[in-house]
């Protein structure tokens, strides 16, 4: 146990788009230092807003120059007026030097086996040579199998998974499906894959809902980071604009920090005309608002799905379908298993569909009535696996 309590864990999150990777890594880091009282965790992140989040003691972070994924799948530097290759070289150097200085016992990589454009390959090899345990963490669903197979072939991810990682952790359940189905992985690798469950989210004992939102029931509308959430927010606002009788429950719309500035301004202007809607750009404590909401309207991203299950909130999902089908596949699963209701982008011109769904939302069954036992055991599973890995290293 002394080895565990004094262990160091390094977590990598490339964070090229949105808040999902960062929030997942934050939940894991906080859970680890809570479980092991002397453990130190460092997060390497490309998120420009990581400093706006709270972390437990003994969790630290360093940032690398930001890179943004464009809608066509290409990348560009964020904030630096330099070539993308130069930005990637800087990121790789910072990551390597951080790993050498920190000296981790375990290295948890979020989603990308070789990091963004291969930026962590050297670090993975160096750490493995030094005896560090390398772990690839995958969300429940990556993409449809054909698209993921093509992506991993292009990125040469299979050799990395075969040769550089000690374990693969799936932050979901086998019932949801194999996130790497269709990928030609050896039995040796598949034997090292562990389905841990979804990552439960909890509130700290001092978490309080803002006074202005404690006076009446409300639904929470959130497209996550907001970079691709304009369809969802516009559809909800149109439903409220058409609700001339005032029958819809009060709503809080948090558009997200990565939504285009013009879209933010347009939505703020429209919401200002609707007494039953409030506008926010970003909050670093969205879990508090989720916990107290009568219902949640969201896009079906991994972290929001975990929070819907954790706080047992009724949910309406409106998944994006580009550049990958991850959210649609997850939303289809949620609908088929009674965990949420769903509307699809192809119907977004139909304001009435959204109005009807919003009216039903506070009355639909809570997800706990359909959730399977152990579905939210992911953080416990991570703690168990870290203990086993480090005791046996």
mmCIF file of C-alpha atoms in Angstrom:
data_model
loop_
_atom_site.group_PDB
_atom_site.id
_atom_site.type_symbol
_atom_site.label_atom_id
_atom_site.label_comp_id
_atom_site.label_asym_id
_atom_site.label_seq_id
_atom_site.Cartn_x
_atom_site.Cartn_y
_atom_site.Cartn_z
ATOM 1 C CA UNK A 1 0.000 0.000 0.000
ATOM 2 C CA UNK A 2 2.947 2.369 0.605
ATOM 3 C CA UNK A 3 3.897 1.954 -3.062
ATOM 4 C CA UNK A 4 0.390 2.933 -4.106
ATOM 5 C CA UNK A 5 0.103 5.874 -1.753
ATOM 6 C CA UNK A 6 3.359 7.324 -3.044
ATOM 7 C CA UNK A 7 2.759 6.523 -6.688
ATOM 8 C CA UNK A 8 2.706 9.059 -9.517
ATOM 9 C CA UNK A 9 0.185 8.904 -12.358
ATOM 10 C CA UNK A 10 0.502 10.906 -15.553
ATOM 11 C CA UNK A 11 -2.637 11.486 -17.651
ATOM 12 C CA UNK A 12 -2.593 12.687 -21.253
ATOM 13 C CA UNK A 13 -5.542 14.480 -22.862
ATOM 14 C CA UNK A 14 -5.001 15.942 -26.327
ATOM 15 C CA UNK A 15 -8.138 18.165 -26.108
ATOM 16 C CA UNK A 16 -8.404 19.233 -29.702
ATOM 17 C CA UNK A 17 -12.118 20.000 -29.467
ATOM 18 C CA UNK A 18 -14.653 20.544 -26.716
ATOM 19 C CA UNK A 19 -14.551 19.672 -23.035
ATOM 20 C CA UNK A 20 -15.061 15.909 -23.053
ATOM 21 C CA UNK A 21 -11.489 14.661 -22.768
ATOM 22 C CA UNK A 22 -10.577 17.178 -20.085
ATOM 23 C CA UNK A 23 -13.625 16.493 -17.921
ATOM 24 C CA UNK A 24 -13.106 12.734 -18.155
ATOM 25 C CA UNK A 25 -9.446 13.035 -17.141
ATOM 26 C CA UNK A 26 -10.347 15.395 -14.318
ATOM 27 C CA UNK A 27 -12.843 12.882 -12.890
ATOM 28 C CA UNK A 28 -10.235 10.111 -13.020
ATOM 29 C CA UNK A 29 -7.510 12.232 -11.428
ATOM 30 C CA UNK A 30 -9.733 13.380 -8.584
ATOM 31 C CA UNK A 31 -10.878 9.816 -7.883
ATOM 32 C CA UNK A 32 -7.303 8.493 -7.754
ATOM 33 C CA UNK A 33 -6.026 11.023 -5.213
ATOM 34 C CA UNK A 34 -9.137 10.470 -3.104
ATOM 35 C CA UNK A 35 -8.477 6.727 -3.054
ATOM 36 C CA UNK A 36 -4.704 6.813 -2.459
ATOM 37 C CA UNK A 37 -3.768 9.461 0.074
ATOM 38 C CA UNK A 38 -0.197 10.074 -1.047
ATOM 39 C CA UNK A 39 -0.645 9.619 -4.788
ATOM 40 C CA UNK A 40 0.209 12.499 -7.129
ATOM 41 C CA UNK A 41 -1.468 12.946 -10.500
ATOM 42 C CA UNK A 42 -0.393 15.247 -13.306
ATOM 43 C CA UNK A 43 -2.599 15.989 -16.328
ATOM 44 C CA UNK A 44 -1.101 17.061 -19.639
ATOM 45 C CA UNK A 45 -3.773 18.930 -21.549
ATOM 46 C CA UNK A 46 -4.223 21.033 -24.640
ATOM 47 C CA UNK A 47 -7.398 22.663 -23.324
ATOM 48 C CA UNK A 48 -7.286 26.472 -23.196
ATOM 49 C CA UNK A 49 -9.663 26.553 -20.222
ATOM 50 C CA UNK A 50 -8.286 23.849 -17.934
ATOM 51 C CA UNK A 51 -7.342 26.482 -15.357
ATOM 52 C CA UNK A 52 -11.030 27.323 -14.873
ATOM 53 C CA UNK A 53 -11.741 23.920 -13.321
ATOM 54 C CA UNK A 54 -11.227 22.908 -9.704
ATOM 55 C CA UNK A 55 -8.961 19.976 -8.896
ATOM 56 C CA UNK A 56 -8.292 18.030 -5.715
ATOM 57 C CA UNK A 57 -5.059 18.470 -3.795
ATOM 58 C CA UNK A 58 -2.190 16.524 -5.354
ATOM 59 C CA UNK A 59 -3.656 16.935 -8.845
ATOM 60 C CA UNK A 60 -1.658 19.300 -11.026
ATOM 61 C CA UNK A 61 -1.689 20.074 -14.719
ATOM 62 C CA UNK A 62 0.493 21.457 -17.436
ATOM 63 C CA UNK A 63 -0.764 22.791 -20.737
ATOM 64 C CA UNK A 64 0.638 22.331 -24.208
ATOM 65 C CA UNK A 65 -0.055 24.721 -27.108
ATOM 66 C CA UNK A 66 -3.637 24.266 -28.250
ATOM 67 C CA UNK A 67 -4.650 22.578 -31.488
ATOM 68 C CA UNK A 68 -8.188 22.748 -32.831
ATOM 69 C CA UNK A 69 -9.898 20.098 -34.923
ATOM 70 C CA UNK A 70 -11.818 21.667 -37.792
ATOM 71 C CA UNK A 71 -15.151 20.383 -39.054
ATOM 72 C CA UNK A 72 -13.454 18.750 -42.052
ATOM 73 C CA UNK A 73 -11.216 16.710 -39.760
ATOM 74 C CA UNK A 74 -8.052 18.780 -40.266
ATOM 75 C CA UNK A 75 -6.199 20.496 -37.411
ATOM 76 C CA UNK A 76 -4.891 24.011 -36.940
ATOM 77 C CA UNK A 77 -2.889 25.755 -34.226
ATOM 78 C CA UNK A 78 -4.898 27.616 -31.594
ATOM 79 C CA UNK A 79 -3.561 31.017 -30.585
ATOM 80 C CA UNK A 80 -0.086 30.554 -32.063
ATOM 81 C CA UNK A 81 0.708 32.064 -35.445
ATOM 82 C CA UNK A 82 3.012 29.213 -36.343
ATOM 83 C CA UNK A 83 2.852 26.195 -38.606
ATOM 84 C CA UNK A 84 0.916 23.197 -37.272
ATOM 85 C CA UNK A 85 4.003 20.992 -37.461
ATOM 86 C CA UNK A 86 5.925 23.470 -35.316
ATOM 87 C CA UNK A 87 3.105 23.464 -32.767
ATOM 88 C CA UNK A 88 3.088 19.659 -32.692
ATOM 89 C CA UNK A 89 6.855 19.586 -32.226
ATOM 90 C CA UNK A 90 6.553 21.946 -29.250
ATOM 91 C CA UNK A 91 3.801 19.823 -27.748
ATOM 92 C CA UNK A 92 5.799 16.614 -28.135
ATOM 93 C CA UNK A 93 8.855 18.203 -26.505
ATOM 94 C CA UNK A 94 6.856 19.524 -23.544
ATOM 95 C CA UNK A 95 5.171 16.161 -23.044
ATOM 96 C CA UNK A 96 8.459 14.267 -23.107
ATOM 97 C CA UNK A 97 10.209 16.638 -20.706
ATOM 98 C CA UNK A 98 7.218 16.561 -18.333
ATOM 99 C CA UNK A 99 7.259 12.757 -18.298
ATOM 100 C CA UNK A 100 10.999 12.652 -17.631
ATOM 101 C CA UNK A 101 10.768 15.170 -14.808
ATOM 102 C CA UNK A 102 7.638 13.684 -13.192
ATOM 103 C CA UNK A 103 8.724 10.039 -13.439
ATOM 104 C CA UNK A 104 5.271 8.394 -13.400
ATOM 105 C CA UNK A 105 4.528 4.846 -12.311
ATOM 106 C CA UNK A 106 1.498 4.770 -14.631
ATOM 107 C CA UNK A 107 0.625 6.703 -17.796
ATOM 108 C CA UNK A 108 -3.068 6.908 -18.734
ATOM 109 C CA UNK A 109 -3.690 8.019 -22.313
ATOM 110 C CA UNK A 110 -7.148 9.229 -23.237
ATOM 111 C CA UNK A 111 -8.509 7.814 -26.503
ATOM 112 C CA UNK A 112 -5.619 8.434 -28.935
ATOM 113 C CA UNK A 113 -3.115 5.523 -28.830
ATOM 114 C CA UNK A 114 -0.239 7.638 -30.174
ATOM 115 C CA UNK A 115 -1.581 11.011 -29.150
ATOM 116 C CA UNK A 116 -2.365 13.821 -31.539
ATOM 117 C CA UNK A 117 -0.496 13.157 -34.779
ATOM 118 C CA UNK A 118 1.788 10.701 -32.958
ATOM 119 C CA UNK A 119 3.067 13.249 -30.462
ATOM 120 C CA UNK A 120 3.383 10.834 -27.521
ATOM 121 C CA UNK A 121 4.970 7.857 -29.297
ATOM 122 C CA UNK A 122 8.495 8.596 -28.047
ATOM 123 C CA UNK A 123 7.181 9.238 -24.528
ATOM 124 C CA UNK A 124 5.274 5.940 -24.518
ATOM 125 C CA UNK A 125 8.383 4.023 -25.573
ATOM 126 C CA UNK A 126 10.620 5.789 -23.071
ATOM 127 C CA UNK A 127 8.219 5.299 -20.173
ATOM 128 C CA UNK A 128 7.687 1.623 -20.948
ATOM 129 C CA UNK A 129 11.463 1.125 -21.018
ATOM 130 C CA UNK A 130 11.614 2.781 -17.570
ATOM 131 C CA UNK A 131 9.053 0.358 -16.140
ATOM 132 C CA UNK A 132 6.013 2.664 -16.252
ATOM 133 C CA UNK A 133 2.640 1.002 -16.851
ATOM 134 C CA UNK A 134 1.031 2.430 -20.003
ATOM 135 C CA UNK A 135 -2.779 2.358 -20.124
ATOM 136 C CA UNK A 136 -5.072 3.306 -22.990
ATOM 137 C CA UNK A 137 -8.444 4.593 -21.788
ATOM 138 C CA UNK A 138 -11.341 4.383 -24.247
ATOM 139 C CA UNK A 139 -14.849 5.749 -23.905
ATOM 140 C CA UNK A 140 -17.747 3.339 -24.389
ATOM 141 C CA UNK A 141 -18.185 4.160 -28.093
ATOM 142 C CA UNK A 142 -15.554 5.475 -30.475
ATOM 143 C CA UNK A 143 -17.298 5.519 -33.861
ATOM 144 C CA UNK A 144 -18.915 3.125 -36.307
ATOM 145 C CA UNK A 145 -16.550 0.209 -36.868
ATOM 146 C CA UNK A 146 -15.674 0.898 -40.519
ATOM 147 C CA UNK A 147 -14.775 4.535 -39.829
ATOM 148 C CA UNK A 148 -12.717 3.619 -36.754
ATOM 149 C CA UNK A 149 -10.894 0.877 -38.635
ATOM 150 C CA UNK A 150 -9.907 3.326 -41.359
ATOM 151 C CA UNK A 151 -8.847 5.929 -38.784
ATOM 152 C CA UNK A 152 -6.674 3.501 -36.809
ATOM 153 C CA UNK A 153 -5.033 2.185 -39.963
ATOM 154 C CA UNK A 154 -4.177 5.720 -41.020
ATOM 155 C CA UNK A 155 -2.756 6.555 -37.586
ATOM 156 C CA UNK A 156 -0.899 3.222 -37.235
ATOM 157 C CA UNK A 157 -2.673 2.759 -33.929
ATOM 158 C CA UNK A 158 -2.831 -1.044 -33.906
ATOM 159 C CA UNK A 159 0.955 -1.604 -33.559
ATOM 160 C CA UNK A 160 0.972 0.977 -30.759
ATOM 161 C CA UNK A 161 -1.786 -0.805 -28.870
ATOM 162 C CA UNK A 162 -0.090 -4.162 -29.435
ATOM 163 C CA UNK A 163 3.398 -3.127 -28.346
ATOM 164 C CA UNK A 164 3.269 -0.067 -26.111
ATOM 165 C CA UNK A 165 0.351 -0.623 -23.719
ATOM 166 C CA UNK A 166 -0.016 -2.891 -20.745
ATOM 167 C CA UNK A 167 -3.793 -2.561 -20.515
ATOM 168 C CA UNK A 168 -6.826 -1.076 -22.270
ATOM 169 C CA UNK A 169 -9.580 0.321 -20.074
ATOM 170 C CA UNK A 170 -13.069 0.788 -21.475
ATOM 171 C CA UNK A 171 -15.107 3.404 -19.627
ATOM 172 C CA UNK A 172 -18.360 1.610 -20.327
ATOM 173 C CA UNK A 173 -19.987 -1.807 -20.188
ATOM 174 C CA UNK A 174 -19.907 -4.820 -22.477
ATOM 175 C CA UNK A 175 -23.663 -4.366 -22.962
ATOM 176 C CA UNK A 176 -22.990 -1.099 -24.786
ATOM 177 C CA UNK A 177 -20.633 -2.897 -27.149
ATOM 178 C CA UNK A 178 -16.959 -3.256 -27.937
ATOM 179 C CA UNK A 179 -15.561 0.198 -28.805
ATOM 180 C CA UNK A 180 -12.875 -1.349 -31.031
ATOM 181 C CA UNK A 181 -15.070 -3.906 -32.777
ATOM 182 C CA UNK A 182 -13.773 -4.528 -36.276
ATOM 183 C CA UNK A 183 -10.180 -3.627 -35.377
ATOM 184 C CA UNK A 184 -7.736 -6.479 -35.992
ATOM 185 C CA UNK A 185 -6.315 -6.800 -32.495
ATOM 186 C CA UNK A 186 -4.597 -9.938 -31.249
ATOM 187 C CA UNK A 187 -6.058 -12.154 -28.549
ATOM 188 C CA UNK A 188 -3.159 -11.048 -26.362
ATOM 189 C CA UNK A 189 -4.391 -7.451 -26.523
ATOM 190 C CA UNK A 190 -8.062 -8.363 -26.132
ATOM 191 C CA UNK A 191 -7.151 -10.266 -22.964
ATOM 192 C CA UNK A 192 -5.747 -7.003 -21.577
ATOM 193 C CA UNK A 193 -9.003 -5.120 -22.213
ATOM 194 C CA UNK A 194 -11.100 -4.372 -19.123
ATOM 195 C CA UNK A 195 -14.662 -3.040 -19.146
ATOM 196 C CA UNK A 196 -14.792 -0.863 -16.050
ATOM 197 C CA UNK A 197 -18.209 0.821 -16.299
ATOM 198 C CA UNK A 198 -19.226 4.436 -16.764
ATOM 199 C CA UNK A 199 -17.536 7.124 -14.686
ATOM 200 C CA UNK A 200 -19.824 8.211 -11.861
ATOM 201 C CA UNK A 201 -19.947 11.906 -11.029
ATOM 202 C CA UNK A 202 -20.610 13.173 -7.508
ATOM 203 C CA UNK A 203 -20.974 16.596 -5.964
ATOM 204 C CA UNK A 204 -18.714 17.858 -3.205
ATOM 205 C CA UNK A 205 -20.353 18.443 0.159
ATOM 206 C CA UNK A 206 -20.117 22.219 -0.257
ATOM 207 C CA UNK A 207 -21.620 22.334 -3.752
ATOM 208 C CA UNK A 208 -24.546 24.746 -3.824
ATOM 209 C CA UNK A 209 -26.882 25.721 -6.614
ATOM 210 C CA UNK A 210 -26.704 29.449 -7.473
ATOM 211 C CA UNK A 211 -29.438 31.366 -5.651
ATOM 212 C CA UNK A 212 -30.951 32.712 -8.864
ATOM 213 C CA UNK A 213 -31.697 29.179 -10.052
ATOM 214 C CA UNK A 214 -32.992 27.771 -6.765
ATOM 215 C CA UNK A 215 -36.365 29.521 -6.877
ATOM 216 C CA UNK A 216 -38.196 27.447 -9.491
ATOM 217 C CA UNK A 217 -38.015 24.140 -11.365
ATOM 218 C CA UNK A 218 -36.004 24.230 -14.586
ATOM 219 C CA UNK A 219 -34.551 22.152 -17.390
ATOM 220 C CA UNK A 220 -30.900 22.475 -18.354
ATOM 221 C CA UNK A 221 -29.898 22.791 -21.994
ATOM 222 C CA UNK A 222 -26.216 22.085 -22.677
ATOM 223 C CA UNK A 223 -24.317 21.283 -25.884
ATOM 224 C CA UNK A 224 -21.121 20.686 -23.919
ATOM 225 C CA UNK A 225 -18.263 22.770 -25.250
ATOM 226 C CA UNK A 226 -20.669 24.206 -27.804
ATOM 227 C CA UNK A 227 -18.423 24.070 -30.849
ATOM 228 C CA UNK A 228 -20.985 21.990 -32.697
ATOM 229 C CA UNK A 229 -24.096 22.749 -30.641
ATOM 230 C CA UNK A 230 -25.828 25.427 -32.689
ATOM 231 C CA UNK A 231 -28.508 23.093 -34.069
ATOM 232 C CA UNK A 232 -29.524 21.949 -30.588
ATOM 233 C CA UNK A 233 -29.652 25.443 -29.059
ATOM 234 C CA UNK A 234 -31.517 26.969 -32.001
ATOM 235 C CA UNK A 235 -34.081 24.160 -31.967
ATOM 236 C CA UNK A 236 -34.780 24.624 -28.250
ATOM 237 C CA UNK A 237 -35.052 28.420 -28.543
ATOM 238 C CA UNK A 238 -37.496 28.065 -31.437
ATOM 239 C CA UNK A 239 -39.658 25.811 -29.289
ATOM 240 C CA UNK A 240 -39.788 28.458 -26.563
ATOM 241 C CA UNK A 241 -40.417 31.223 -29.093
ATOM 242 C CA UNK A 242 -43.432 29.306 -30.387
ATOM 243 C CA UNK A 243 -44.789 28.574 -26.892
ATOM 244 C CA UNK A 244 -47.162 31.540 -26.749
ATOM 245 C CA UNK A 245 -49.166 30.051 -23.868
ATOM 246 C CA UNK A 246 -46.140 29.854 -21.578
ATOM 247 C CA UNK A 247 -46.609 26.143 -20.859
ATOM 248 C CA UNK A 248 -42.966 25.117 -21.073
ATOM 249 C CA UNK A 249 -40.936 24.793 -17.892
ATOM 250 C CA UNK A 250 -38.231 27.392 -17.192
ATOM 251 C CA UNK A 251 -34.959 26.666 -18.994
ATOM 252 C CA UNK A 252 -31.263 27.442 -18.515
ATOM 253 C CA UNK A 253 -29.272 27.424 -21.750
ATOM 254 C CA UNK A 254 -25.480 27.096 -21.397
ATOM 255 C CA UNK A 255 -24.151 27.450 -24.918
ATOM 256 C CA UNK A 256 -20.521 26.470 -24.207
ATOM 257 C CA UNK A 257 -17.227 28.363 -24.412
ATOM 258 C CA UNK A 258 -16.276 27.036 -27.856
ATOM 259 C CA UNK A 259 -19.421 28.090 -29.686
ATOM 260 C CA UNK A 260 -18.742 30.744 -32.336
ATOM 261 C CA UNK A 261 -18.956 34.268 -30.915
ATOM 262 C CA UNK A 262 -21.555 35.364 -33.469
ATOM 263 C CA UNK A 263 -23.805 32.423 -32.611
ATOM 264 C CA UNK A 264 -23.429 33.194 -28.902
ATOM 265 C CA UNK A 265 -24.491 36.798 -29.481
ATOM 266 C CA UNK A 266 -27.465 35.789 -31.628
ATOM 267 C CA UNK A 267 -28.686 33.243 -29.091
ATOM 268 C CA UNK A 268 -28.225 35.673 -26.200
ATOM 269 C CA UNK A 269 -30.307 38.279 -28.032
ATOM 270 C CA UNK A 270 -33.127 35.820 -28.734
ATOM 271 C CA UNK A 271 -33.126 34.397 -25.211
ATOM 272 C CA UNK A 272 -33.314 37.899 -23.710
ATOM 273 C CA UNK A 273 -36.785 38.182 -25.241
ATOM 274 C CA UNK A 274 -38.029 34.984 -23.568
ATOM 275 C CA UNK A 275 -38.793 35.375 -19.840
ATOM 276 C CA UNK A 276 -38.667 31.604 -19.275
ATOM 277 C CA UNK A 277 -35.105 31.159 -20.565
ATOM 278 C CA UNK A 278 -31.764 32.113 -19.006
ATOM 279 C CA UNK A 279 -28.516 32.397 -20.965
ATOM 280 C CA UNK A 280 -25.027 31.354 -19.839
ATOM 281 C CA UNK A 281 -21.849 30.874 -21.843
ATOM 282 C CA UNK A 282 -19.968 28.586 -19.453
ATOM 283 C CA UNK A 283 -19.903 27.281 -15.900
ATOM 284 C CA UNK A 284 -17.217 25.108 -14.356
ATOM 285 C CA UNK A 285 -19.786 23.609 -11.981
ATOM 286 C CA UNK A 286 -22.389 22.375 -14.393
ATOM 287 C CA UNK A 287 -22.820 19.225 -12.293
ATOM 288 C CA UNK A 288 -24.676 21.258 -9.643
ATOM 289 C CA UNK A 289 -27.158 22.530 -12.201
ATOM 290 C CA UNK A 290 -27.601 19.028 -13.598
ATOM 291 C CA UNK A 291 -28.249 17.553 -10.175
ATOM 292 C CA UNK A 292 -31.145 19.934 -9.502
ATOM 293 C CA UNK A 293 -32.663 20.020 -13.006
ATOM 294 C CA UNK A 294 -36.057 18.530 -13.792
ATOM 295 C CA UNK A 295 -34.562 17.372 -17.069
ATOM 296 C CA UNK A 296 -31.503 17.770 -19.301
ATOM 297 C CA UNK A 297 -31.382 18.503 -23.014
ATOM 298 C CA UNK A 298 -27.975 17.585 -24.433
ATOM 299 C CA UNK A 299 -26.145 16.171 -27.418
ATOM 300 C CA UNK A 300 -25.249 12.729 -26.119
ATOM 301 C CA UNK A 301 -21.537 13.172 -25.426
ATOM 302 C CA UNK A 302 -19.837 10.743 -23.063
ATOM 303 C CA UNK A 303 -19.484 12.983 -20.017
ATOM 304 C CA UNK A 304 -23.011 14.338 -20.148
ATOM 305 C CA UNK A 305 -24.307 10.769 -20.449
ATOM 306 C CA UNK A 306 -22.348 9.807 -17.321
ATOM 307 C CA UNK A 307 -23.848 12.768 -15.455
ATOM 308 C CA UNK A 308 -27.370 11.944 -16.596
ATOM 309 C CA UNK A 309 -26.943 8.433 -15.174
ATOM 310 C CA UNK A 310 -25.107 9.576 -12.033
ATOM 311 C CA UNK A 311 -27.703 12.184 -11.037
ATOM 312 C CA UNK A 312 -30.613 10.108 -12.396
ATOM 313 C CA UNK A 313 -31.903 12.960 -14.541
ATOM 314 C CA UNK A 314 -34.534 12.629 -17.247
ATOM 315 C CA UNK A 315 -32.875 13.487 -20.545
ATOM 316 C CA UNK A 316 -33.578 14.424 -24.131
ATOM 317 C CA UNK A 317 -30.604 13.749 -26.413
ATOM 318 C CA UNK A 318 -30.028 15.455 -29.765
ATOM 319 C CA UNK A 319 -26.831 13.797 -31.056
ATOM 320 C CA UNK A 320 -24.521 15.150 -33.726
ATOM 321 C CA UNK A 321 -23.737 12.770 -36.577
ATOM 322 C CA UNK A 322 -20.537 14.342 -37.947
ATOM 323 C CA UNK A 323 -17.580 14.049 -37.994
ATOM 324 C CA UNK A 324 -18.250 10.727 -36.243
ATOM 325 C CA UNK A 325 -21.341 8.733 -35.244
ATOM 326 C CA UNK A 326 -20.333 8.215 -31.611
ATOM 327 C CA UNK A 327 -23.122 10.360 -30.133
ATOM 328 C CA UNK A 328 -25.808 8.857 -32.355
ATOM 329 C CA UNK A 329 -24.785 5.305 -31.470
ATOM 330 C CA UNK A 330 -24.831 6.162 -27.761
ATOM 331 C CA UNK A 331 -28.185 7.933 -28.079
ATOM 332 C CA UNK A 332 -29.665 4.984 -29.984
ATOM 333 C CA UNK A 333 -28.516 2.726 -27.146
ATOM 334 C CA UNK A 334 -30.028 5.062 -24.542
ATOM 335 C CA UNK A 335 -33.348 5.172 -26.390
ATOM 336 C CA UNK A 336 -33.534 1.400 -26.905
ATOM 337 C CA UNK A 337 -32.806 0.780 -23.222
ATOM 338 C CA UNK A 338 -35.155 3.393 -21.744
ATOM 339 C CA UNK A 339 -32.391 5.676 -20.481
ATOM 340 C CA UNK A 340 -33.355 8.814 -22.438
ATOM 341 C CA UNK A 341 -35.553 10.156 -25.218
ATOM 342 C CA UNK A 342 -33.972 11.212 -28.516
ATOM 343 C CA UNK A 343 -34.507 13.626 -31.395
ATOM 344 C CA UNK A 344 -32.307 13.597 -34.480
ATOM 345 C CA UNK A 345 -30.804 16.482 -36.442
ATOM 346 C CA UNK A 346 -32.618 15.446 -39.613
ATOM 347 C CA UNK A 347 -35.889 16.609 -38.015
ATOM 348 C CA UNK A 348 -34.596 19.929 -36.643
ATOM 349 C CA UNK A 349 -36.806 22.002 -38.983
ATOM 350 C CA UNK A 350 -39.824 20.639 -37.108
ATOM 351 C CA UNK A 351 -40.217 23.000 -34.139
ATOM 352 C CA UNK A 352 -43.276 21.124 -32.957
ATOM 353 C CA UNK A 353 -41.284 17.941 -32.353
ATOM 354 C CA UNK A 354 -38.997 19.766 -29.939
ATOM 355 C CA UNK A 355 -41.949 21.463 -28.221
ATOM 356 C CA UNK A 356 -43.642 18.108 -27.638
ATOM 357 C CA UNK A 357 -40.411 16.531 -26.372
ATOM 358 C CA UNK A 358 -39.798 19.416 -23.937
ATOM 359 C CA UNK A 359 -43.339 19.129 -22.594
ATOM 360 C CA UNK A 360 -42.846 15.385 -22.010
ATOM 361 C CA UNK A 361 -39.371 15.627 -20.547
ATOM 362 C CA UNK A 362 -40.221 16.336 -16.867
ATOM 363 C CA UNK A 363 -42.662 13.405 -16.879
ATOM 364 C CA UNK A 364 -40.652 10.712 -18.645
ATOM 365 C CA UNK A 365 -39.207 7.801 -16.601
ATOM 366 C CA UNK A 366 -35.942 8.366 -14.779
ATOM 367 C CA UNK A 367 -32.988 6.373 -16.161
ATOM 368 C CA UNK A 368 -32.515 4.495 -12.870
ATOM 369 C CA UNK A 369 -35.622 2.474 -13.710
ATOM 370 C CA UNK A 370 -33.777 0.928 -16.664
ATOM 371 C CA UNK A 371 -30.065 1.176 -15.813
ATOM 372 C CA UNK A 372 -28.221 -2.106 -15.298
ATOM 373 C CA UNK A 373 -26.475 -2.951 -11.995
ATOM 374 C CA UNK A 374 -22.859 -1.824 -11.866
ATOM 375 C CA UNK A 375 -23.264 0.479 -14.850
ATOM 376 C CA UNK A 376 -21.597 3.380 -12.992
ATOM 377 C CA UNK A 377 -18.699 1.499 -11.445
ATOM 378 C CA UNK A 378 -16.014 2.986 -13.700
ATOM 379 C CA UNK A 379 -14.058 4.998 -11.122
ATOM 380 C CA UNK A 380 -14.033 2.057 -8.717
ATOM 381 C CA UNK A 381 -12.790 -0.096 -11.576
ATOM 382 C CA UNK A 382 -9.950 2.346 -12.293
ATOM 383 C CA UNK A 383 -8.906 2.320 -8.653
ATOM 384 C CA UNK A 384 -8.922 -1.494 -8.626
ATOM 385 C CA UNK A 385 -6.885 -1.765 -11.839
ATOM 386 C CA UNK A 386 -4.287 0.807 -10.746
ATOM 387 C CA UNK A 387 -3.810 -1.094 -7.495
ATOM 388 C CA UNK A 388 -3.318 -4.388 -9.319
ATOM 389 C CA UNK A 389 -0.981 -2.918 -11.950
ATOM 390 C CA UNK A 390 1.291 -1.098 -9.517
ATOM 391 C CA UNK A 391 1.430 -3.904 -6.961
ATOM 392 C CA UNK A 392 2.551 -6.300 -9.699
ATOM 393 C CA UNK A 393 5.048 -3.946 -11.332
#
